[in-house]
Amino acid sequence: MYTTLKEVTRKAEELNYTVGAFNAHNLEMLPDMIRAAKEQGSSIIIQTSVDTAKYIGHENLVAVCKSMATKEMVDVALHLDHAKNFDDIKEAIDKGYTSVMFDGSSLPFKENIIKTSIVVKYAHKFGVSVEGELGTIGGTEEGIHVDEDKKVYTDPKDAIVFVEATGVDALAVAIGTNHGQYKSKTEVNVPLLKEIDAVVDVPLVIHGGTGVKETDIPELINNGIRKFNVGTELLVAWTKTAKETFGETKETKSLRHNIIPCNQAVKEIVKHKINIFMNKNE
Ligand SMILES: [Zn+2]
């Protein structure tokens, strides 16, 4: 069914796995992402940036997620990733997204609390889940780069205050991951994650999941990560495959011959990640 982040992460908490939150970069790849979840017997969070939501159209994304969730009998949540202003959040909620992230991580602590609380108050009226963020995740997001020396790890004491004061349904933690990291892999600060997980009882979220070593993932799940974002890897796979297929075929060839392999490449990655996210060998 078409559902919320709160609901899918609640089930993940009960059975100690994590829900993959995969960025849809275009409408073409979306059905195969949901089919991948269906084939793995998992729920899925589809997320888009604010700009991708505007490019595809919120209503179109909602319609596809809803119809696929019903047809494939998969739990699908549609989430707005890294929104920094209230109007974008309001638009997504009003048009049918079931989950939003308010990213106030670059704001002073108190301002982050105040603004996140306003989002929570609005979203919860409509049964929509909210993810907040504390600390700064490195790398580049929507063209904005965070330098290595500007990265601030999440402080567990701040996390307690933030979660209680805002009422968020999930918390993105800064424990060393980077957005857009693809070729290299990061060293995740697991001791810090354990500290945060011990004092905060909402689901925790990993951003920059492409840069996390797959062998580290079970330990992150066992320490409270219930939403695991993967975006860059899908983008790279789709683009690489598109370069190959479009480079090889004539202009008169039906487009599907070029695009099906791109969607298939994305589907394989989603299936592979979900297989790890299910944490079967815990
Ligand atoms: Zn992120």
PDB file of N, CA and C in Angstrom, residues 66-102:
ATOM      1  N   LYS A  66       1.471   5.472  -6.043  1.00  0.00           N
ATOM      2  CA  LYS A  66       0.203   4.902  -5.558  1.00  0.00           C
ATOM      3  C   LYS A  66      -0.224   3.705  -6.398  1.00  0.00           C
ATOM      4  N   SER A  67      -0.199   3.871  -7.717  1.00  0.00           N
ATOM      5  CA  SER A  67      -0.700   2.789  -8.573  1.00  0.00           C
ATOM      6  C   SER A  67       0.218   1.568  -8.505  1.00  0.00           C
ATOM      7  N   MET A  68       1.526   1.808  -8.448  1.00  0.00           N
ATOM      8  CA  MET A  68       2.462   0.671  -8.363  1.00  0.00           C
ATOM      9  C   MET A  68       2.339  -0.036  -7.010  1.00  0.00           C
ATOM     10  N   ALA A  69       2.153   0.736  -5.946  1.00  0.00           N
ATOM     11  CA  ALA A  69       2.029   0.141  -4.606  1.00  0.00           C
ATOM     12  C   ALA A  69       0.824  -0.788  -4.571  1.00  0.00           C
ATOM     13  N   THR A  70      -0.268  -0.356  -5.199  1.00  0.00           N
ATOM     14  CA  THR A  70      -1.485  -1.171  -5.221  1.00  0.00           C
ATOM     15  C   THR A  70      -1.310  -2.390  -6.124  1.00  0.00           C
ATOM     16  N   LYS A  71      -0.810  -2.135  -7.321  1.00  0.00           N
ATOM     17  CA  LYS A  71      -0.690  -3.212  -8.312  1.00  0.00           C
ATOM     18  C   LYS A  71       0.303  -4.282  -7.861  1.00  0.00           C
ATOM     19  N   GLU A  72       1.443  -3.843  -7.345  1.00  0.00           N
ATOM     20  CA  GLU A  72       2.498  -4.791  -6.969  1.00  0.00           C
ATOM     21  C   GLU A  72       2.373  -5.261  -5.515  1.00  0.00           C
ATOM     22  N   MET A  73       1.431  -4.697  -4.782  1.00  0.00           N
ATOM     23  CA  MET A  73       1.239  -5.021  -3.362  1.00  0.00           C
ATOM     24  C   MET A  73       2.541  -4.848  -2.563  1.00  0.00           C
ATOM     25  N   VAL A  74       3.125  -3.672  -2.724  1.00  0.00           N
ATOM     26  CA  VAL A  74       4.354  -3.311  -1.995  1.00  0.00           C
ATOM     27  C   VAL A  74       4.055  -2.073  -1.151  1.00  0.00           C
ATOM     28  N   ASP A  75       4.664  -2.013   0.042  1.00  0.00           N
ATOM     29  CA  ASP A  75       4.549  -0.785   0.828  1.00  0.00           C
ATOM     30  C   ASP A  75       5.502   0.249   0.258  1.00  0.00           C
ATOM     31  N   VAL A  76       4.945   1.355  -0.227  1.00  0.00           N
ATOM     32  CA  VAL A  76       5.751   2.422  -0.826  1.00  0.00           C
ATOM     33  C   VAL A  76       5.480   3.736  -0.094  1.00  0.00           C
ATOM     34  N   ALA A  77       6.541   4.380   0.365  1.00  0.00           N
ATOM     35  CA  ALA A  77       6.416   5.737   0.915  1.00  0.00           C
ATOM     36  C   ALA A  77       7.092   6.684  -0.064  1.00  0.00           C
ATOM     37  N   LEU A  78       6.492   7.852  -0.266  1.00  0.00           N
ATOM     38  CA  LEU A  78       7.096   8.852  -1.154  1.00  0.00           C
ATOM     39  C   LEU A  78       7.571  10.032  -0.312  1.00  0.00           C
ATOM     40  N   HIS A  79       8.874  10.285  -0.390  1.00  0.00           N
ATOM     41  CA  HIS A  79       9.543  11.189   0.552  1.00  0.00           C
ATOM     42  C   HIS A  79      10.237  12.329  -0.180  1.00  0.00           C
ATOM     43  N   LEU A  80      10.107  13.540   0.338  1.00  0.00           N
ATOM     44  CA  LEU A  80      10.817  14.696  -0.212  1.00  0.00           C
ATOM     45  C   LEU A  80      12.140  14.837   0.534  1.00  0.00           C
ATOM     46  N   ASP A  81      13.229  14.761  -0.219  1.00  0.00           N
ATOM     47  CA  ASP A  81      14.576  14.743   0.364  1.00  0.00           C
ATOM     48  C   ASP A  81      15.112  16.180   0.496  1.00  0.00           C
ATOM     49  N   HIS A  82      15.744  16.478   1.622  1.00  0.00           N
ATOM     50  CA  HIS A  82      16.474  17.743   1.823  1.00  0.00           C
ATOM     51  C   HIS A  82      15.730  19.015   1.419  1.00  0.00           C
ATOM     52  N   ALA A  83      14.511  19.169   1.895  1.00  0.00           N
ATOM     53  CA  ALA A  83      13.830  20.440   1.632  1.00  0.00           C
ATOM     54  C   ALA A  83      14.285  21.453   2.674  1.00  0.00           C
ATOM     55  N   LYS A  84      14.562  22.657   2.203  1.00  0.00           N
ATOM     56  CA  LYS A  84      15.059  23.683   3.123  1.00  0.00           C
ATOM     57  C   LYS A  84      14.066  24.812   3.323  1.00  0.00           C
ATOM     58  N   ASN A  85      12.996  24.814   2.552  1.00  0.00           N
ATOM     59  CA  ASN A  85      12.017  25.862   2.855  1.00  0.00           C
ATOM     60  C   ASN A  85      10.592  25.324   2.913  1.00  0.00           C
ATOM     61  N   PHE A  86       9.810  26.014   3.741  1.00  0.00           N
ATOM     62  CA  PHE A  86       8.488  25.522   4.098  1.00  0.00           C
ATOM     63  C   PHE A  86       7.560  25.409   2.887  1.00  0.00           C
ATOM     64  N   ASP A  87       7.668  26.337   1.937  1.00  0.00           N
ATOM     65  CA  ASP A  87       6.767  26.296   0.780  1.00  0.00           C
ATOM     66  C   ASP A  87       6.940  25.011  -0.034  1.00  0.00           C
ATOM     67  N   ASP A  88       8.190  24.561  -0.184  1.00  0.00           N
ATOM     68  CA  ASP A  88       8.432  23.309  -0.915  1.00  0.00           C
ATOM     69  C   ASP A  88       7.827  22.122  -0.172  1.00  0.00           C
ATOM     70  N   ILE A  89       7.946  22.152   1.155  1.00  0.00           N
ATOM     71  CA  ILE A  89       7.393  21.070   1.969  1.00  0.00           C
ATOM     72  C   ILE A  89       5.873  21.061   1.891  1.00  0.00           C
ATOM     73  N   LYS A  90       5.299  22.243   1.999  1.00  0.00           N
ATOM     74  CA  LYS A  90       3.836  22.366   1.947  1.00  0.00           C
ATOM     75  C   LYS A  90       3.311  21.858   0.595  1.00  0.00           C
ATOM     76  N   GLU A  91       4.010  22.221  -0.477  1.00  0.00           N
ATOM     77  CA  GLU A  91       3.577  21.785  -1.812  1.00  0.00           C
ATOM     78  C   GLU A  91       3.585  20.252  -1.911  1.00  0.00           C
ATOM     79  N   ALA A  92       4.667  19.633  -1.419  1.00  0.00           N
ATOM     80  CA  ALA A  92       4.762  18.159  -1.492  1.00  0.00           C
ATOM     81  C   ALA A  92       3.648  17.509  -0.669  1.00  0.00           C
ATOM     82  N   ILE A  93       3.407  18.024   0.525  1.00  0.00           N
ATOM     83  CA  ILE A  93       2.358  17.445   1.388  1.00  0.00           C
ATOM     84  C   ILE A  93       0.981  17.652   0.740  1.00  0.00           C
ATOM     85  N   ASP A  94       0.737  18.851   0.275  1.00  0.00           N
ATOM     86  CA  ASP A  94      -0.574  19.159  -0.315  1.00  0.00           C
ATOM     87  C   ASP A  94      -0.844  18.303  -1.558  1.00  0.00           C
ATOM     88  N   LYS A  95       0.233  17.906  -2.245  1.00  0.00           N
ATOM     89  CA  LYS A  95       0.041  17.131  -3.477  1.00  0.00           C
ATOM     90  C   LYS A  95       0.147  15.621  -3.259  1.00  0.00           C
ATOM     91  N   GLY A  96       0.354  15.191  -2.017  1.00  0.00           N
ATOM     92  CA  GLY A  96       0.221  13.757  -1.746  1.00  0.00           C
ATOM     93  C   GLY A  96       1.465  12.994  -1.339  1.00  0.00           C
ATOM     94  N   TYR A  97       2.609  13.664  -1.150  1.00  0.00           N
ATOM     95  CA  TYR A  97       3.773  12.958  -0.580  1.00  0.00           C
ATOM     96  C   TYR A  97       3.395  12.495   0.835  1.00  0.00           C
ATOM     97  N   THR A  98       3.967  11.368   1.253  1.00  0.00           N
ATOM     98  CA  THR A  98       3.613  10.839   2.582  1.00  0.00           C
ATOM     99  C   THR A  98       4.711  11.114   3.611  1.00  0.00           C
ATOM    100  N   SER A  99       5.792  11.732   3.165  1.00  0.00           N
ATOM    101  CA  SER A  99       6.923  11.961   4.061  1.00  0.00           C
ATOM    102  C   SER A  99       7.771  13.102   3.514  1.00  0.00           C
ATOM    103  N   VAL A 100       8.329  13.894   4.426  1.00  0.00           N
ATOM    104  CA  VAL A 100       9.197  15.006   4.008  1.00  0.00           C
ATOM    105  C   VAL A 100      10.398  15.093   4.936  1.00  0.00           C
ATOM    106  N   MET A 101      11.497  15.594   4.384  1.00  0.00           N
ATOM    107  CA  MET A 101      12.639  15.915   5.223  1.00  0.00           C
ATOM    108  C   MET A 101      12.783  17.425   5.263  1.00  0.00           C
ATOM    109  N   PHE A 102      12.820  17.963   6.485  1.00  0.00           N
ATOM    110  CA  PHE A 102      13.219  19.356   6.609  1.00  0.00           C
ATOM    111  C   PHE A 102      14.676  19.356   7.022  1.00  0.00           C
TER     112      PHE A 102
END
